[in-house]
Amino acid sequence: MAQPPPDVREDDCLPEYHHLFCPDLLQDKVAFITGGGSGIGFRIAEIFMRHGCYTVIASRSLPRVSMAARKLAAATGQRCLPLSLDVRSPLAITAAVEQALKEFGKIDILINCAAGNFLCPAGTLSSNAFKTVMDIDTLGTFNVSRILYEKFFRDHGGVIVNITATLGTRGQVLQVHAGSAKAAVGHPRKQSSSASPSYLPDSHADAMTRHLAVEWGPQNIRVNSLAPGLISGTEGFQRLGGLQAGLNAKVLASPLKRLGNKTEIAHSALFLASPLASYMTGAVLVVDGGSWLTFPNDVGLLADLTSFSAKL
């Protein structure tokens, strides 16, 4: 069985890296990555840069992305532009995209990785809390995609990768807000007998990924989703309390019997953004070790998790 690639839990660059793909796979490409200052977005930026790409990393916290950009540039020797924006603000997005175009002259790839989530029972979830997650995950993804389409992709083509989740696959306790938001962007449906185990079409009527793939395909724009499972070393993982000793057996009930790491998700994003996936659009790539098929929808388990995370 293939071993997972090395990773570090902190928002730091890998101390060493061995290429599995051609080192110049994204040579001279430019990627605009929301949520790029930490977690999965940070590792995507690093892996892209290690394959010849320049990056723009955007987050609400300019100090965070500025520090991240310095780390990335030092580790890879590639240029990284840190920008502050809120994906809920079209004006802020427009300013950031224009600044990126001024700096690099083009944008080839958009990674929509900004997200917000927490555990909360539906009965105590306020309308404002629900709206906040929808605004960041769903509206934010649309805002950035539409503005980049208007400013560059419409006339030059491009690639969009939406980082979603498998939460919308089935009903999940404590996650009505995040599941609804991710489903609107793109999520896997239950597998039919004819479906591939890894590339699963989404049946949600409002799945943004499929709609944009169909509408923007004639402009040579590919739009796909990447749906990670529970990934170690991320803020979301920490909000779930990490792995408490009593929860290990249930949380690790995936077919591969382990958690994924950020480097594995970044490699999957690299594939989708590269010419290797040149004929893929409107697809959802699930990268979760098969856990969406087996993870227990256990109210007691998740109640323990939310009780623990409330103390963080």
XYZ file of C-alpha atoms in Angstrom, residues 5-311:
307
model
C 3.631 11.809 1.649
C 5.387 13.663 4.485
C 3.593 16.624 6.019
C 3.924 19.013 8.948
C 0.985 19.928 11.155
C 1.872 23.591 11.540
C 1.479 26.214 8.817
C 5.091 25.770 7.783
C 6.657 24.559 4.568
C 7.821 20.985 4.204
C 11.460 20.550 5.286
C 12.065 18.485 2.152
C 10.018 17.508 -0.854
C 10.316 14.711 -3.415
C 8.448 15.359 -6.653
C 5.864 12.812 -7.716
C 4.880 14.987 -10.676
C 7.147 16.720 -13.182
C 8.781 19.679 -11.347
C 7.752 22.122 -14.091
C 4.135 20.942 -14.299
C 2.834 24.471 -13.589
C 5.856 26.380 -14.881
C 5.146 30.137 -15.090
C 1.452 29.688 -14.240
C -0.198 32.038 -11.745
C -2.616 30.734 -9.108
C -4.987 32.890 -7.036
C -5.716 31.040 -3.780
C -8.302 32.222 -1.259
C -7.713 30.951 2.257
C -4.076 30.585 1.254
C -2.557 31.769 4.503
C -3.090 28.578 6.465
C -4.099 24.940 6.404
C -4.943 23.278 3.114
C -4.724 26.546 1.171
C -1.174 27.150 2.418
C -0.046 23.661 1.423
C -1.683 23.991 -2.002
C 0.261 27.207 -2.534
C 3.498 25.498 -1.521
C 3.016 22.452 -3.748
C 2.029 24.629 -6.708
C 5.118 26.789 -6.202
C 7.311 23.688 -6.007
C 6.018 22.897 -9.494
C 6.965 26.240 -11.032
C 3.840 28.269 -10.231
C 3.620 31.831 -8.931
C 0.909 32.359 -6.347
C -1.383 35.007 -4.927
C -2.576 34.027 -1.455
C -5.546 35.904 -0.038
C -7.117 36.020 3.408
C -8.880 38.490 5.676
C -5.732 38.681 7.819
C -2.944 40.504 5.982
C -0.356 39.732 8.710
C -1.145 36.021 8.382
C -0.817 35.881 4.588
C 2.241 38.139 4.636
C 4.036 35.760 6.987
C 2.868 32.807 4.901
C 4.136 34.431 1.702
C 7.581 34.939 3.209
C 7.755 31.287 4.227
C 6.594 30.107 0.808
C 9.000 32.282 -1.155
C 11.941 31.254 1.040
C 11.175 27.540 0.712
C 10.452 27.459 -3.022
C 12.274 30.398 -4.595
C 9.045 31.424 -6.325
C 7.138 34.706 -6.079
C 4.138 34.861 -3.767
C 1.905 37.920 -3.444
C -0.050 38.222 -0.161
C -3.339 40.114 -0.308
C -6.076 40.924 2.180
C -9.678 40.360 1.137
C -13.014 39.181 2.447
C -14.705 36.838 -0.034
C -18.058 38.326 1.007
C -17.025 41.738 -0.376
C -17.082 42.083 -4.187
C -15.262 45.421 -3.960
C -12.407 43.883 -1.962
C -12.194 40.947 -4.363
C -12.111 43.244 -7.388
C -9.285 45.283 -5.886
C -7.307 42.135 -5.060
C -7.761 40.610 -8.519
C -6.731 43.860 -10.186
C -3.632 44.053 -7.985
C -2.731 40.456 -8.842
C -3.134 41.135 -12.562
C -0.981 44.234 -12.248
C 1.725 42.186 -10.504
C 1.733 39.105 -12.751
C -0.129 40.116 -15.906
C -2.387 37.071 -15.788
C -4.122 34.521 -13.562
C -4.337 30.936 -14.805
C -5.787 29.113 -11.807
C -8.308 29.954 -9.086
C -8.439 27.872 -5.911
C -11.530 28.690 -3.831
C -10.377 27.541 -0.394
C -11.836 30.150 1.980
C -14.288 28.486 4.363
C -15.911 28.723 7.765
C -17.231 25.928 9.956
C -17.980 24.881 13.520
C -20.088 22.247 15.243
C -23.560 23.309 16.367
C -26.943 21.608 16.840
C -29.494 22.881 14.325
C -31.898 23.725 17.135
C -29.516 26.245 18.669
C -27.945 27.550 15.448
C -28.846 31.198 14.912
C -29.921 32.478 11.510
C -26.943 34.802 11.524
C -24.501 31.943 12.164
C -26.068 29.914 9.343
C -25.909 32.920 7.025
C -22.263 33.589 7.878
C -21.182 30.125 6.750
C -23.321 30.336 3.606
C -21.895 33.763 2.815
C -18.283 32.599 3.127
C -18.505 29.150 1.565
C -21.179 29.569 -1.089
C -21.514 33.257 -1.890
C -17.766 33.761 -1.428
C -16.969 31.048 -3.957
C -19.347 32.619 -6.455
C -18.073 36.143 -5.821
C -14.429 35.306 -6.481
C -15.241 33.075 -9.461
C -17.494 35.656 -11.100
C -15.084 38.557 -10.649
C -12.108 36.598 -11.934
C -14.237 35.469 -14.883
C -15.121 39.071 -15.634
C -11.574 40.390 -15.190
C -9.601 37.667 -16.982
C -10.994 34.171 -17.494
C -13.753 35.142 -19.944
C -11.211 36.229 -22.551
C -8.261 33.981 -21.678
C -9.662 30.764 -20.199
C -8.598 29.295 -16.889
C -9.061 26.622 -14.253
C -11.196 26.796 -11.105
C -10.884 24.282 -8.277
C -13.457 24.606 -5.496
C -12.388 23.057 -2.194
C -15.594 21.616 -0.750
C -16.329 18.641 1.535
C -18.300 15.417 1.699
C -20.719 16.813 4.301
C -23.556 17.149 1.798
C -23.472 13.473 0.871
C -25.912 12.493 3.599
C -27.560 13.982 6.638
C -24.991 14.832 9.282
C -25.643 15.947 12.844
C -24.284 19.333 13.968
C -23.411 20.349 10.397
C -26.594 21.633 8.736
C -24.907 24.985 7.993
C -21.677 23.629 6.516
C -23.357 20.744 4.705
C -25.825 23.102 3.047
C -23.085 25.548 2.060
C -20.789 22.894 0.603
C -23.624 21.146 -1.227
C -24.412 24.369 -3.038
C -20.850 24.475 -4.375
C -20.348 20.811 -5.175
C -20.517 17.499 -3.317
C -20.504 13.795 -4.205
C -23.740 11.878 -4.417
C -24.202 8.272 -3.447
C -22.358 6.100 -5.908
C -24.342 4.291 -8.581
C -23.211 0.974 -10.022
C -21.830 2.712 -13.109
C -20.033 5.557 -11.328
C -16.299 5.701 -10.844
C -15.311 5.388 -7.162
C -13.305 8.622 -7.206
C -15.009 10.912 -9.704
C -18.592 11.260 -8.583
C -21.146 13.537 -10.249
C -23.190 15.799 -8.016
C -26.988 15.590 -8.153
C -27.666 18.759 -6.141
C -29.808 21.131 -8.215
C -27.841 24.190 -7.103
C -24.327 22.750 -7.328
C -22.290 25.717 -8.488
C -19.424 23.668 -9.850
C -21.570 21.892 -12.434
C -23.476 25.003 -13.468
C -20.317 27.034 -14.011
C -18.601 24.147 -15.798
C -21.444 24.006 -18.320
C -21.834 27.757 -18.758
C -18.149 28.669 -18.894
C -16.813 25.629 -20.713
C -17.082 27.323 -24.137
C -14.663 30.002 -22.853
C -12.097 27.237 -22.155
C -12.679 27.398 -18.404
C -12.597 24.152 -16.462
C -14.428 24.043 -13.107
C -14.052 21.120 -10.712
C -14.487 20.462 -7.007
C -12.139 18.730 -4.601
C -13.820 17.243 -1.528
C -11.396 16.387 1.291
C -12.306 14.329 4.300
C -10.962 14.822 7.810
C -7.442 16.205 7.309
C -4.851 16.456 10.067
C -3.057 19.705 10.777
C -5.935 21.975 9.778
C -7.917 24.494 11.794
C -11.069 22.494 11.176
C -9.438 19.380 12.580
C -8.406 21.277 15.701
C -11.945 22.599 16.125
C -13.080 18.990 16.222
C -10.748 18.476 19.154
C -8.055 16.652 17.205
C -8.195 12.971 17.986
C -9.217 12.325 21.550
C -8.119 8.907 22.749
C -11.660 7.592 23.127
C -12.667 8.645 19.607
C -9.790 7.183 17.609
C -11.453 3.912 16.700
C -14.577 5.540 15.276
C -12.854 8.465 13.575
C -10.324 6.123 11.953
C -13.013 3.773 10.659
C -12.207 4.663 7.043
C -11.114 1.904 4.640
C -7.521 3.211 4.709
C -7.519 3.333 8.540
C -5.824 6.711 8.809
C -6.343 10.429 8.421
C -5.338 12.288 5.309
C -2.811 15.093 5.355
C -2.567 18.493 3.698
C 0.067 17.393 1.188
C -2.265 14.703 -0.152
C -4.994 17.275 -0.718
C -2.501 19.645 -2.356
C -1.369 16.902 -4.745
C -4.999 16.319 -5.729
C -5.492 20.046 -6.337
C -2.295 20.063 -8.398
C -3.708 17.304 -10.592
C -7.010 19.112 -11.142
C -5.296 22.430 -11.919
C -2.750 20.941 -14.302
C -2.901 19.756 -17.928
C -3.170 16.211 -16.544
C -6.881 16.964 -15.997
C -7.352 18.843 -19.276
C -10.559 16.964 -20.156
C -12.107 17.099 -16.679
C -14.776 19.645 -15.838
C -17.906 19.611 -13.711
C -16.485 16.773 -11.603
C -16.080 16.228 -7.878
C -12.863 14.506 -6.807
C -13.327 12.934 -3.376
C -10.089 12.588 -1.402
C -10.987 11.191 2.005
C -9.657 7.640 2.163
C -13.169 6.347 1.536
C -14.408 7.646 4.886
C -17.566 9.181 3.403
C -18.667 5.581 2.788
C -18.054 4.378 6.338
C -17.725 7.256 8.837
C -20.329 6.706 11.590
C -23.100 9.289 11.744
C -23.007 8.891 15.501
C -24.846 11.534 17.526
C -23.086 10.471 20.714
C -19.655 10.628 19.085
C -20.232 14.063 17.632
C -21.794 15.290 20.858
C -18.513 14.385 22.533
C -16.640 16.268 19.830
C -18.753 19.400 20.105
C -18.493 19.311 23.886
C -14.717 19.165 23.590
C -14.472 21.819 20.876
C -16.613 24.188 22.941
C -13.833 24.200 25.520
